[in-house]
Amino acid sequence: MSKERYIAAKQKWAEKQVAGGFRPREVRSTDRLPPGQKLTTGFPVLDLGVQPDIPPEAWALTLDGLVESPLTLSWKDFNALPQVEDVSDFHCVTTWSKYDCRWGGVAFTTLYELAKPKPEAAFVYFTSYDGYSTNVPLAACLDDDVLVATQFDGAPIPREHGGPARVIVPKLYAWKGAKFVKTITFLAEDKLGFWEVRGYSNGADPWKEERYA
Ligand SMILES: Nc1nc2c(c(=O)[nH]1)N[C@H]1C(S)=C(S)[C@@H](COP(=O)(O)O)O[C@H]1N2
Ligand SMILES: [Mo]
């Protein structure tokens, strides 16, 4: 099941990266704004009141849990991985949405390949440098728009938006994307993250308005 999703996503990533870079998104239906959301052209900042200052040489990303090959990637290692770009819409549960966010970084599928999750891995738990955490089903992480981004609009992600690196899961409300990401843990059982234990819905599908549990 995961394997098929993974292969399909890899193929779609490859198609999107043709000609070695950014391709404008396809025009989508007028039905682009999920229910209860308002379009913003700005980019609000949401955090826990802390924006950790992580110099790239001090940054590392650890992949652990139920994997064949646990590993820690330095900033240099991470940037040496194949890089992708993708454009997606961003939906915050506090009712703002931002269209056409152009993210660059490493596809989740690439990290999956490196860590080699065991068959029993079905959930992913993200931990961040500011103490934040969030959880996403592995199948959802294998979509072809999920990445660990280091770039926004062709420039390094500013600290307030989660630099050096943040997770982007466009099909879910934005709290499911960990800014300042530090560790990606593969689990057999779901484990609720920071907001999920504080009443946010675990599903977090903006089209179903899964805001609060
Ligand atoms: N590490 C960390 N990641 C986080 C958060 C946070 O407080 N800390 N807030 C989440 C929430 S609620 C949202 S809406 C988005 C906001 O991203 P932005 O500040 O770039 O708009 O990041 C998510 N990821
Ligand atoms: Mo949010």
PDB file of C-alpha atoms and ligand atoms in Angstrom:
ATOM      1  CA  MET A   1       0.000   0.000   0.000  1.00  0.00           C
ATOM      2  CA  SER A   2       2.687   2.489   1.089  1.00  0.00           C
ATOM      3  CA  LYS A   3       4.956   1.081  -1.590  1.00  0.00           C
ATOM      4  CA  GLU A   4       2.464   1.799  -4.369  1.00  0.00           C
ATOM      5  CA  ARG A   5       1.844   5.328  -3.120  1.00  0.00           C
ATOM      6  CA  TYR A   6       5.561   5.855  -2.898  1.00  0.00           C
ATOM      7  CA  ILE A   7       6.166   4.726  -6.476  1.00  0.00           C
ATOM      8  CA  ALA A   8       3.275   6.815  -7.809  1.00  0.00           C
ATOM      9  CA  ALA A   9       4.552   9.882  -5.957  1.00  0.00           C
ATOM     10  CA  LYS A  10       8.109   9.405  -7.220  1.00  0.00           C
ATOM     11  CA  GLN A  11       6.813   9.249 -10.748  1.00  0.00           C
ATOM     12  CA  LYS A  12       4.731  12.406 -10.332  1.00  0.00           C
ATOM     13  CA  TRP A  13       7.676  14.242  -8.771  1.00  0.00           C
ATOM     14  CA  ALA A  14       9.770  13.267 -11.783  1.00  0.00           C
ATOM     15  CA  GLU A  15       7.136  14.546 -14.211  1.00  0.00           C
ATOM     16  CA  LYS A  16       6.847  17.840 -12.337  1.00  0.00           C
ATOM     17  CA  GLN A  17      10.592  18.439 -12.408  1.00  0.00           C
ATOM     18  CA  VAL A  18      10.921  18.087 -16.194  1.00  0.00           C
ATOM     19  CA  ALA A  19      13.201  20.629 -17.817  1.00  0.00           C
ATOM     20  CA  GLY A  20      15.049  20.794 -14.535  1.00  0.00           C
ATOM     21  CA  GLY A  21      12.946  23.119 -12.564  1.00  0.00           C
ATOM     22  CA  PHE A  22       9.878  25.048 -11.750  1.00  0.00           C
ATOM     23  CA  ARG A  23       6.816  24.611 -13.895  1.00  0.00           C
ATOM     24  CA  PRO A  24       3.815  26.840 -13.261  1.00  0.00           C
ATOM     25  CA  ARG A  25       0.957  24.961 -11.719  1.00  0.00           C
ATOM     26  CA  GLU A  26      -1.968  23.839 -13.779  1.00  0.00           C
ATOM     27  CA  VAL A  27      -4.964  26.105 -13.567  1.00  0.00           C
ATOM     28  CA  ARG A  28      -7.300  24.604 -11.042  1.00  0.00           C
ATOM     29  CA  SER A  29     -11.006  24.818 -10.536  1.00  0.00           C
ATOM     30  CA  THR A  30     -12.518  27.966  -9.102  1.00  0.00           C
ATOM     31  CA  ASP A  31     -13.232  25.742  -6.146  1.00  0.00           C
ATOM     32  CA  ARG A  32      -9.838  26.310  -4.754  1.00  0.00           C
ATOM     33  CA  LEU A  33     -10.634  27.884  -1.412  1.00  0.00           C
ATOM     34  CA  PRO A  34     -11.664  25.324   1.209  1.00  0.00           C
ATOM     35  CA  PRO A  35     -14.855  26.028   3.184  1.00  0.00           C
ATOM     36  CA  GLY A  36     -14.562  28.700   5.863  1.00  0.00           C
ATOM     37  CA  GLN A  37     -11.229  30.032   4.579  1.00  0.00           C
ATOM     38  CA  LYS A  38     -10.335  33.576   3.437  1.00  0.00           C
ATOM     39  CA  LEU A  39      -7.665  34.297   0.886  1.00  0.00           C
ATOM     40  CA  THR A  40      -4.686  36.337   2.067  1.00  0.00           C
ATOM     41  CA  THR A  41      -1.901  37.790  -0.010  1.00  0.00           C
ATOM     42  CA  GLY A  42       0.359  38.317   2.981  1.00  0.00           C
ATOM     43  CA  PHE A  43       2.104  35.545   4.845  1.00  0.00           C
ATOM     44  CA  PRO A  44       1.117  35.542   8.527  1.00  0.00           C
ATOM     45  CA  VAL A  45       3.500  33.939  11.020  1.00  0.00           C
ATOM     46  CA  LEU A  46       2.244  31.372  13.534  1.00  0.00           C
ATOM     47  CA  ASP A  47       4.488  29.909  16.178  1.00  0.00           C
ATOM     48  CA  LEU A  48       4.779  29.128  19.873  1.00  0.00           C
ATOM     49  CA  GLY A  49       6.410  32.481  20.611  1.00  0.00           C
ATOM     50  CA  VAL A  50       9.875  31.104  19.911  1.00  0.00           C
ATOM     51  CA  GLN A  51      11.719  31.274  16.618  1.00  0.00           C
ATOM     52  CA  PRO A  52      14.836  29.211  17.226  1.00  0.00           C
ATOM     53  CA  ASP A  53      17.981  30.562  15.621  1.00  0.00           C
ATOM     54  CA  ILE A  54      19.693  27.546  14.073  1.00  0.00           C
ATOM     55  CA  PRO A  55      22.803  28.320  12.071  1.00  0.00           C
ATOM     56  CA  PRO A  56      23.006  25.866   9.153  1.00  0.00           C
ATOM     57  CA  GLU A  57      26.211  24.301  10.557  1.00  0.00           C
ATOM     58  CA  ALA A  58      24.339  23.474  13.766  1.00  0.00           C
ATOM     59  CA  TRP A  59      21.261  22.132  11.958  1.00  0.00           C
ATOM     60  CA  ALA A  60      20.729  18.420  11.404  1.00  0.00           C
ATOM     61  CA  LEU A  61      17.767  16.280  10.466  1.00  0.00           C
ATOM     62  CA  THR A  62      17.402  12.852  12.069  1.00  0.00           C
ATOM     63  CA  LEU A  63      15.320  10.041  10.577  1.00  0.00           C
ATOM     64  CA  ASP A  64      14.581   7.373  13.163  1.00  0.00           C
ATOM     65  CA  GLY A  65      12.022   4.983  14.612  1.00  0.00           C
ATOM     66  CA  LEU A  66      10.903   1.924  12.625  1.00  0.00           C
ATOM     67  CA  VAL A  67      13.458   2.218   9.832  1.00  0.00           C
ATOM     68  CA  GLU A  68      16.127  -0.070   8.411  1.00  0.00           C
ATOM     69  CA  SER A  69      18.620   2.796   8.144  1.00  0.00           C
ATOM     70  CA  PRO A  70      18.350   5.425  10.858  1.00  0.00           C
ATOM     71  CA  LEU A  71      20.409   8.455   9.926  1.00  0.00           C
ATOM     72  CA  THR A  72      21.219  12.060  10.693  1.00  0.00           C
ATOM     73  CA  LEU A  73      21.732  14.446   7.818  1.00  0.00           C
ATOM     74  CA  SER A  74      23.874  17.531   8.228  1.00  0.00           C
ATOM     75  CA  TRP A  75      22.957  20.701   6.332  1.00  0.00           C
ATOM     76  CA  LYS A  76      25.566  19.754   3.738  1.00  0.00           C
ATOM     77  CA  ASP A  77      24.242  16.173   3.418  1.00  0.00           C
ATOM     78  CA  PHE A  78      20.689  17.444   3.116  1.00  0.00           C
ATOM     79  CA  ASN A  79      21.510  19.936   0.388  1.00  0.00           C
ATOM     80  CA  ALA A  80      23.406  17.279  -1.546  1.00  0.00           C
ATOM     81  CA  LEU A  81      20.175  15.256  -1.900  1.00  0.00           C
ATOM     82  CA  PRO A  82      18.098  15.679  -5.065  1.00  0.00           C
ATOM     83  CA  GLN A  83      16.195  18.951  -4.817  1.00  0.00           C
ATOM     84  CA  VAL A  84      12.658  19.542  -6.045  1.00  0.00           C
ATOM     85  CA  GLU A  85      10.337  22.497  -6.349  1.00  0.00           C
ATOM     86  CA  ASP A  86       6.601  22.480  -5.993  1.00  0.00           C
ATOM     87  CA  VAL A  87       3.846  25.048  -5.858  1.00  0.00           C
ATOM     88  CA  SER A  88       0.959  24.507  -3.488  1.00  0.00           C
ATOM     89  CA  ASP A  89      -1.728  26.301  -1.522  1.00  0.00           C
ATOM     90  CA  PHE A  90      -1.372  26.809   2.223  1.00  0.00           C
ATOM     91  CA  HIS A  91      -4.383  26.600   4.514  1.00  0.00           C
ATOM     92  CA  CYS A  92      -4.159  27.677   8.151  1.00  0.00           C
ATOM     93  CA  VAL A  93      -6.837  26.485  10.539  1.00  0.00           C
ATOM     94  CA  THR A  94      -7.235  30.071  11.790  1.00  0.00           C
ATOM     95  CA  THR A  95      -9.061  30.600   8.437  1.00  0.00           C
ATOM     96  CA  TRP A  96      -6.470  32.170   6.162  1.00  0.00           C
ATOM     97  CA  SER A  97      -5.234  30.555   2.963  1.00  0.00           C
ATOM     98  CA  LYS A  98      -2.350  31.552   0.741  1.00  0.00           C
ATOM     99  CA  TYR A  99      -2.205  30.434  -2.882  1.00  0.00           C
ATOM    100  CA  ASP A 100       0.786  29.445  -4.965  1.00  0.00           C
ATOM    101  CA  CYS A 101       3.481  29.005  -2.360  1.00  0.00           C
ATOM    102  CA  ARG A 102       6.604  27.943  -4.180  1.00  0.00           C
ATOM    103  CA  TRP A 103       8.640  25.596  -1.993  1.00  0.00           C
ATOM    104  CA  GLY A 104      12.010  24.047  -2.749  1.00  0.00           C
ATOM    105  CA  GLY A 105      13.754  21.269  -0.880  1.00  0.00           C
ATOM    106  CA  VAL A 106      13.823  17.496  -0.615  1.00  0.00           C
ATOM    107  CA  ALA A 107      10.801  15.343  -1.440  1.00  0.00           C
ATOM    108  CA  PHE A 108       9.542  13.270   1.467  1.00  0.00           C
ATOM    109  CA  THR A 109       9.823  10.241  -0.829  1.00  0.00           C
ATOM    110  CA  THR A 110      13.592  10.810  -1.041  1.00  0.00           C
ATOM    111  CA  LEU A 111      13.894  10.728   2.755  1.00  0.00           C
ATOM    112  CA  TYR A 112      11.699   7.621   2.813  1.00  0.00           C
ATOM    113  CA  GLU A 113      14.098   5.922   0.394  1.00  0.00           C
ATOM    114  CA  LEU A 114      17.081   6.787   2.565  1.00  0.00           C
ATOM    115  CA  ALA A 115      15.612   5.687   5.887  1.00  0.00           C
ATOM    116  CA  LYS A 116      13.804   2.629   4.508  1.00  0.00           C
ATOM    117  CA  PRO A 117      10.837   2.408   6.873  1.00  0.00           C
ATOM    118  CA  LYS A 118       9.930  -1.107   7.967  1.00  0.00           C
ATOM    119  CA  PRO A 119       6.626  -2.565   6.756  1.00  0.00           C
ATOM    120  CA  GLU A 120       4.964  -1.894  10.106  1.00  0.00           C
ATOM    121  CA  ALA A 121       5.668   1.857   9.939  1.00  0.00           C
ATOM    122  CA  ALA A 122       2.342   3.589   9.288  1.00  0.00           C
ATOM    123  CA  PHE A 123       2.650   6.987  11.001  1.00  0.00           C
ATOM    124  CA  VAL A 124       5.144   9.806  11.041  1.00  0.00           C
ATOM    125  CA  TYR A 125       5.892  12.022  14.042  1.00  0.00           C
ATOM    126  CA  PHE A 126       7.764  15.271  13.445  1.00  0.00           C
ATOM    127  CA  THR A 127       9.713  17.068  16.171  1.00  0.00           C
ATOM    128  CA  SER A 128      11.060  20.599  15.882  1.00  0.00           C
ATOM    129  CA  TYR A 129      13.796  22.756  17.365  1.00  0.00           C
ATOM    130  CA  ASP A 130      11.221  24.919  19.170  1.00  0.00           C
ATOM    131  CA  GLY A 131       9.645  21.953  20.979  1.00  0.00           C
ATOM    132  CA  TYR A 132       6.768  21.701  18.507  1.00  0.00           C
ATOM    133  CA  SER A 133       5.584  18.347  17.222  1.00  0.00           C
ATOM    134  CA  THR A 134       2.937  17.064  14.847  1.00  0.00           C
ATOM    135  CA  ASN A 135       1.861  13.727  13.370  1.00  0.00           C
ATOM    136  CA  VAL A 136       0.801  12.651   9.883  1.00  0.00           C
ATOM    137  CA  PRO A 137      -0.097   9.212   8.486  1.00  0.00           C
ATOM    138  CA  LEU A 138       2.781   7.822   6.422  1.00  0.00           C
ATOM    139  CA  ALA A 139       0.496   7.382   3.391  1.00  0.00           C
ATOM    140  CA  ALA A 140      -0.260  11.140   3.443  1.00  0.00           C
ATOM    141  CA  CYS A 141       3.461  11.954   3.642  1.00  0.00           C
ATOM    142  CA  LEU A 142       4.052   9.977   0.466  1.00  0.00           C
ATOM    143  CA  ASP A 143       1.975  12.339  -1.681  1.00  0.00           C
ATOM    144  CA  ASP A 144       3.882  14.038  -4.451  1.00  0.00           C
ATOM    145  CA  ASP A 145       3.549  17.494  -2.876  1.00  0.00           C
ATOM    146  CA  VAL A 146       5.072  16.744   0.538  1.00  0.00           C
ATOM    147  CA  LEU A 147       8.584  17.988   1.092  1.00  0.00           C
ATOM    148  CA  VAL A 148      11.063  19.204   3.641  1.00  0.00           C
ATOM    149  CA  ALA A 149      11.527  22.706   2.298  1.00  0.00           C
ATOM    150  CA  THR A 150      14.527  24.976   2.676  1.00  0.00           C
ATOM    151  CA  GLN A 151      13.453  27.515   0.060  1.00  0.00           C
ATOM    152  CA  PHE A 152      10.414  29.738  -0.358  1.00  0.00           C
ATOM    153  CA  ASP A 153       9.961  31.655  -3.610  1.00  0.00           C
ATOM    154  CA  GLY A 154      13.517  30.883  -4.647  1.00  0.00           C
ATOM    155  CA  ALA A 155      15.181  32.134  -1.435  1.00  0.00           C
ATOM    156  CA  PRO A 156      16.071  30.509   1.897  1.00  0.00           C
ATOM    157  CA  ILE A 157      13.011  30.186   4.140  1.00  0.00           C
ATOM    158  CA  PRO A 158      13.153  33.091   6.604  1.00  0.00           C
ATOM    159  CA  ARG A 159      13.553  32.134  10.246  1.00  0.00           C
ATOM    160  CA  GLU A 160      10.002  33.214  11.169  1.00  0.00           C
ATOM    161  CA  HIS A 161       8.597  30.825   8.561  1.00  0.00           C
ATOM    162  CA  GLY A 162      10.566  27.876   9.889  1.00  0.00           C
ATOM    163  CA  GLY A 163      14.044  28.051   8.396  1.00  0.00           C
ATOM    164  CA  PRO A 164      16.454  26.432   7.920  1.00  0.00           C
ATOM    165  CA  ALA A 165      13.952  23.705   7.039  1.00  0.00           C
ATOM    166  CA  ARG A 166      10.262  23.026   7.449  1.00  0.00           C
ATOM    167  CA  VAL A 167       7.808  20.362   6.410  1.00  0.00           C
ATOM    168  CA  ILE A 168       5.059  21.133   3.902  1.00  0.00           C
ATOM    169  CA  VAL A 169       1.956  18.904   3.706  1.00  0.00           C
ATOM    170  CA  PRO A 170      -0.296  20.961   1.419  1.00  0.00           C
ATOM    171  CA  LYS A 171      -3.381  18.754   1.562  1.00  0.00           C
ATOM    172  CA  LEU A 172      -3.680  19.207   5.339  1.00  0.00           C
ATOM    173  CA  TYR A 173      -4.056  22.300   7.512  1.00  0.00           C
ATOM    174  CA  ALA A 174      -0.717  23.989   7.931  1.00  0.00           C
ATOM    175  CA  TRP A 175      -0.207  23.001  11.570  1.00  0.00           C
ATOM    176  CA  LYS A 176       0.619  19.511  10.203  1.00  0.00           C
ATOM    177  CA  GLY A 177       3.793  20.994   8.667  1.00  0.00           C
ATOM    178  CA  ALA A 178       6.538  21.316  11.264  1.00  0.00           C
ATOM    179  CA  LYS A 179       8.670  24.455  10.988  1.00  0.00           C
ATOM    180  CA  PHE A 180      12.271  24.211  12.285  1.00  0.00           C
ATOM    181  CA  VAL A 181      12.083  20.446  11.766  1.00  0.00           C
ATOM    182  CA  LYS A 182      14.645  18.378  13.657  1.00  0.00           C
ATOM    183  CA  THR A 183      13.507  14.749  13.723  1.00  0.00           C
ATOM    184  CA  ILE A 184      11.241  12.564  11.602  1.00  0.00           C
ATOM    185  CA  THR A 185      10.197   9.413  13.453  1.00  0.00           C
ATOM    186  CA  PHE A 186       8.445   6.475  11.820  1.00  0.00           C
ATOM    187  CA  LEU A 187       5.941   4.701  14.084  1.00  0.00           C
ATOM    188  CA  ALA A 188       3.568   1.734  13.962  1.00  0.00           C
ATOM    189  CA  GLU A 189       0.937   3.511  16.072  1.00  0.00           C
ATOM    190  CA  ASP A 190      -0.228   7.095  15.766  1.00  0.00           C
ATOM    191  CA  LYS A 191       1.085   9.532  18.374  1.00  0.00           C
ATOM    192  CA  LEU A 192      -0.574  12.933  18.726  1.00  0.00           C
ATOM    193  CA  GLY A 193       1.492  16.088  18.311  1.00  0.00           C
ATOM    194  CA  PHE A 194       1.485  19.455  20.078  1.00  0.00           C
ATOM    195  CA  TRP A 195      -1.845  20.791  18.784  1.00  0.00           C
ATOM    196  CA  GLU A 196      -3.430  17.380  18.332  1.00  0.00           C
ATOM    197  CA  VAL A 197      -3.257  16.772  22.096  1.00  0.00           C
ATOM    198  CA  ARG A 198      -4.711  20.260  22.633  1.00  0.00           C
ATOM    199  CA  GLY A 199      -7.947  19.707  20.754  1.00  0.00           C
ATOM    200  CA  TYR A 200      -7.044  20.125  17.101  1.00  0.00           C
ATOM    201  CA  SER A 201      -8.508  17.477  14.834  1.00  0.00           C
ATOM    202  CA  ASN A 202      -6.152  14.667  13.940  1.00  0.00           C
ATOM    203  CA  GLY A 203      -7.512  14.455  10.384  1.00  0.00           C
ATOM    204  CA  ALA A 204      -6.847  18.114   9.510  1.00  0.00           C
ATOM    205  CA  ASP A 205      -8.412  17.943   6.053  1.00  0.00           C
ATOM    206  CA  PRO A 206      -9.308  21.529   5.067  1.00  0.00           C
ATOM    207  CA  TRP A 207     -11.894  20.337   2.521  1.00  0.00           C
ATOM    208  CA  LYS A 208     -13.764  18.518   5.281  1.00  0.00           C
ATOM    209  CA  GLU A 209     -13.183  21.397   7.725  1.00  0.00           C
ATOM    210  CA  GLU A 210     -11.546  19.048  10.203  1.00  0.00           C
ATOM    211  CA  ARG A 211     -10.423  21.888  12.463  1.00  0.00           C
ATOM    212  CA  TYR A 212     -10.996  20.875  16.050  1.00  0.00           C
ATOM    213  CA  ALA A 213     -11.733  17.457  17.470  1.00  0.00           C
TER     214      ALA A 213
HETATM  215  N1  LIG B   1       7.911  24.248  14.785  1.00  0.00           N
HETATM  216  C1  LIG B   1       6.700  24.775  14.597  1.00  0.00           C
HETATM  217  N2  LIG B   1       6.044  24.454  13.467  1.00  0.00           N
HETATM  218  C2  LIG B   1       4.828  24.964  13.229  1.00  0.00           C
HETATM  219  C3  LIG B   1       4.200  25.815  14.168  1.00  0.00           C
HETATM  220  C4  LIG B   1       4.913  26.126  15.360  1.00  0.00           C
HETATM  221  O1  LIG B   1       4.456  26.858  16.239  1.00  0.00           O
HETATM  222  N3  LIG B   1       6.172  25.599  15.524  1.00  0.00           N
HETATM  223  N4  LIG B   1       2.950  26.315  13.908  1.00  0.00           N
HETATM  224  C5  LIG B   1       2.125  25.596  12.912  1.00  0.00           C
HETATM  225  C6  LIG B   1       0.969  26.352  12.501  1.00  0.00           C
HETATM  226  S1  LIG B   1      -0.338  26.378  13.558  1.00  0.00           S
HETATM  227  C7  LIG B   1       0.888  26.915  11.248  1.00  0.00           C
HETATM  228  S2  LIG B   1      -0.530  27.635  10.689  1.00  0.00           S
HETATM  229  C8  LIG B   1       2.065  26.990  10.366  1.00  0.00           C
HETATM  230  C9  LIG B   1       2.370  28.456  10.140  1.00  0.00           C
HETATM  231  O2  LIG B   1       3.447  28.635   9.261  1.00  0.00           O
HETATM  232  P1  LIG B   1       3.911  30.132   8.980  1.00  0.00           P
HETATM  233  O3  LIG B   1       4.299  30.757  10.288  1.00  0.00           O
HETATM  234  O4  LIG B   1       5.045  30.023   8.029  1.00  0.00           O
HETATM  235  O5  LIG B   1       2.726  30.843   8.387  1.00  0.00           O
HETATM  236  O6  LIG B   1       3.219  26.354  10.922  1.00  0.00           O
HETATM  237  C10 LIG B   1       2.939  25.207  11.685  1.00  0.00           C
HETATM  238  N5  LIG B   1       4.199  24.627  12.080  1.00  0.00           N
HETATM  239 MO    MO B   2      -2.121  27.260  12.325  1.00  0.00          MO
END
